[in-house]
């Protein structure tokens, strides 16, 4: 009689074992695709020649996104991505009658840091 009851539920038992293994897999193994947000640049300031300069984070990052916005019209003027290790950038001459803002984000595996901003004028 006992053998009959074991033979009548093998599909359910196999399914339960698979579900249990699946749940254990995600509770015991950390998810490798989770990426930590990189640290932002610091000490962002205007140089004498009109360019900008900053200090890079000591934590890992792969590149830096630089965005220049015309605050007078509230429109993006320029956007670029520079390689890790870069500490200066010069867009060129800016119209002194307008107000601008630079924002910089570090990037790591497609994840952007919080931004550092510099207001000009």
C-alpha positions as CSV (number, residue, x, y, z in Angstrom):
1,X,0.0,0.0,0.0
2,X,2.8,2.4,0.8
3,X,4.4,1.8,-2.6
4,X,1.1,2.8,-4.3
5,X,1.0,6.1,-2.6
6,X,4.6,6.9,-3.5
7,X,3.9,6.1,-7.2
8,X,0.8,8.2,-7.3
9,X,2.6,11.5,-6.5
10,X,5.9,11.6,-8.3
11,X,5.0,14.5,-10.6
12,X,4.0,16.7,-7.7
13,X,7.1,15.8,-5.7
14,X,9.4,16.6,-8.7
15,X,7.6,19.9,-9.2
16,X,8.0,20.8,-5.5
17,X,11.7,20.0,-5.6
18,X,12.2,22.1,-8.7
19,X,10.4,25.1,-7.1
20,X,12.4,24.7,-3.9
21,X,15.7,24.6,-5.8
22,X,14.7,27.7,-7.8
23,X,13.8,29.6,-4.6
24,X,17.0,28.5,-2.9
25,X,19.1,29.6,-5.9
26,X,17.9,33.2,-5.6
27,X,18.2,33.4,-1.8
28,X,21.7,31.9,-1.6
29,X,23.4,33.4,-4.6
30,X,23.7,37.2,-4.8
31,X,22.4,38.7,-8.0
32,X,25.5,39.7,-10.0
33,X,23.8,42.1,-12.4
34,X,23.1,44.6,-9.6
35,X,25.4,47.5,-10.1
36,X,26.2,50.1,-7.5
37,X,25.8,53.7,-8.4
38,X,29.3,55.3,-9.0
39,X,30.4,58.2,-6.9
40,X,30.2,61.7,-8.5
41,X,33.0,64.0,-9.4
42,X,33.8,66.6,-6.8
43,X,35.4,70.1,-6.7
44,X,33.9,71.2,-10.0
45,X,35.0,74.7,-10.8
46,X,35.6,77.1,-13.6
47,X,39.2,77.6,-14.9
48,X,40.7,80.9,-16.0
49,X,40.5,80.0,-19.7
50,X,36.7,79.3,-19.4
51,X,37.0,75.6,-19.2
52,X,36.0,73.4,-16.3
53,X,38.0,71.2,-14.0
54,X,37.1,68.6,-11.4
55,X,38.4,65.9,-9.1
56,X,37.5,62.3,-10.1
57,X,36.2,59.8,-7.6
58,X,38.5,57.1,-6.3
59,X,35.8,54.4,-6.7
60,X,35.3,52.6,-10.0
61,X,33.7,54.4,-13.0
62,X,34.2,54.0,-16.8
63,X,33.4,57.5,-18.2
64,X,32.0,60.9,-17.4
65,X,29.0,62.6,-19.1
66,X,29.2,66.4,-19.5
67,X,26.1,68.4,-20.3
68,X,26.1,72.2,-20.9
69,X,22.7,73.9,-20.6
70,X,21.9,77.5,-21.5
71,X,20.0,78.6,-18.4
72,X,18.7,81.7,-20.2
73,X,16.7,79.6,-22.7
74,X,16.7,76.4,-20.6
75,X,18.0,74.4,-23.6
76,X,20.9,72.0,-23.8
77,X,23.8,73.4,-25.7
78,X,26.2,70.5,-25.7
79,X,26.6,67.0,-24.4
80,X,29.6,64.7,-24.5
81,X,31.1,61.7,-22.8
82,X,34.8,61.7,-21.9
83,X,36.9,58.8,-20.7
84,X,37.7,57.9,-17.1
85,X,40.7,59.9,-15.8
86,X,39.8,63.1,-17.6
87,X,39.8,66.1,-15.3
88,X,39.3,69.1,-17.6
89,X,37.0,70.1,-20.4
90,X,36.6,73.2,-22.5
91,X,33.5,73.6,-24.7
92,X,34.8,76.9,-26.2
93,X,33.7,80.5,-25.8
94,X,30.3,81.1,-24.2
95,X,28.1,84.2,-24.7
96,X,28.8,86.3,-21.6
97,X,25.3,87.8,-21.7
98,X,23.7,84.3,-21.1
99,X,23.7,82.1,-18.0
100,X,25.0,78.5,-18.3
101,X,25.2,75.4,-16.2
102,X,27.5,72.4,-16.5
103,X,26.4,69.1,-15.1
104,X,28.7,66.1,-14.8
105,X,27.8,62.4,-14.0
106,X,30.2,59.5,-13.7
107,X,29.0,56.3,-15.4
108,X,29.6,52.6,-14.5
109,X,28.0,49.8,-16.5
110,X,25.2,52.1,-17.7
111,X,24.4,53.4,-14.2
112,X,24.8,57.2,-13.7
113,X,26.0,58.9,-10.5
114,X,24.3,61.8,-8.9
115,X,25.3,64.9,-10.7
116,X,27.7,67.7,-9.9
117,X,26.7,71.1,-11.2
118,X,28.4,74.4,-11.9
119,X,26.5,77.6,-12.6
120,X,28.1,80.2,-14.8
121,X,27.0,83.9,-14.7
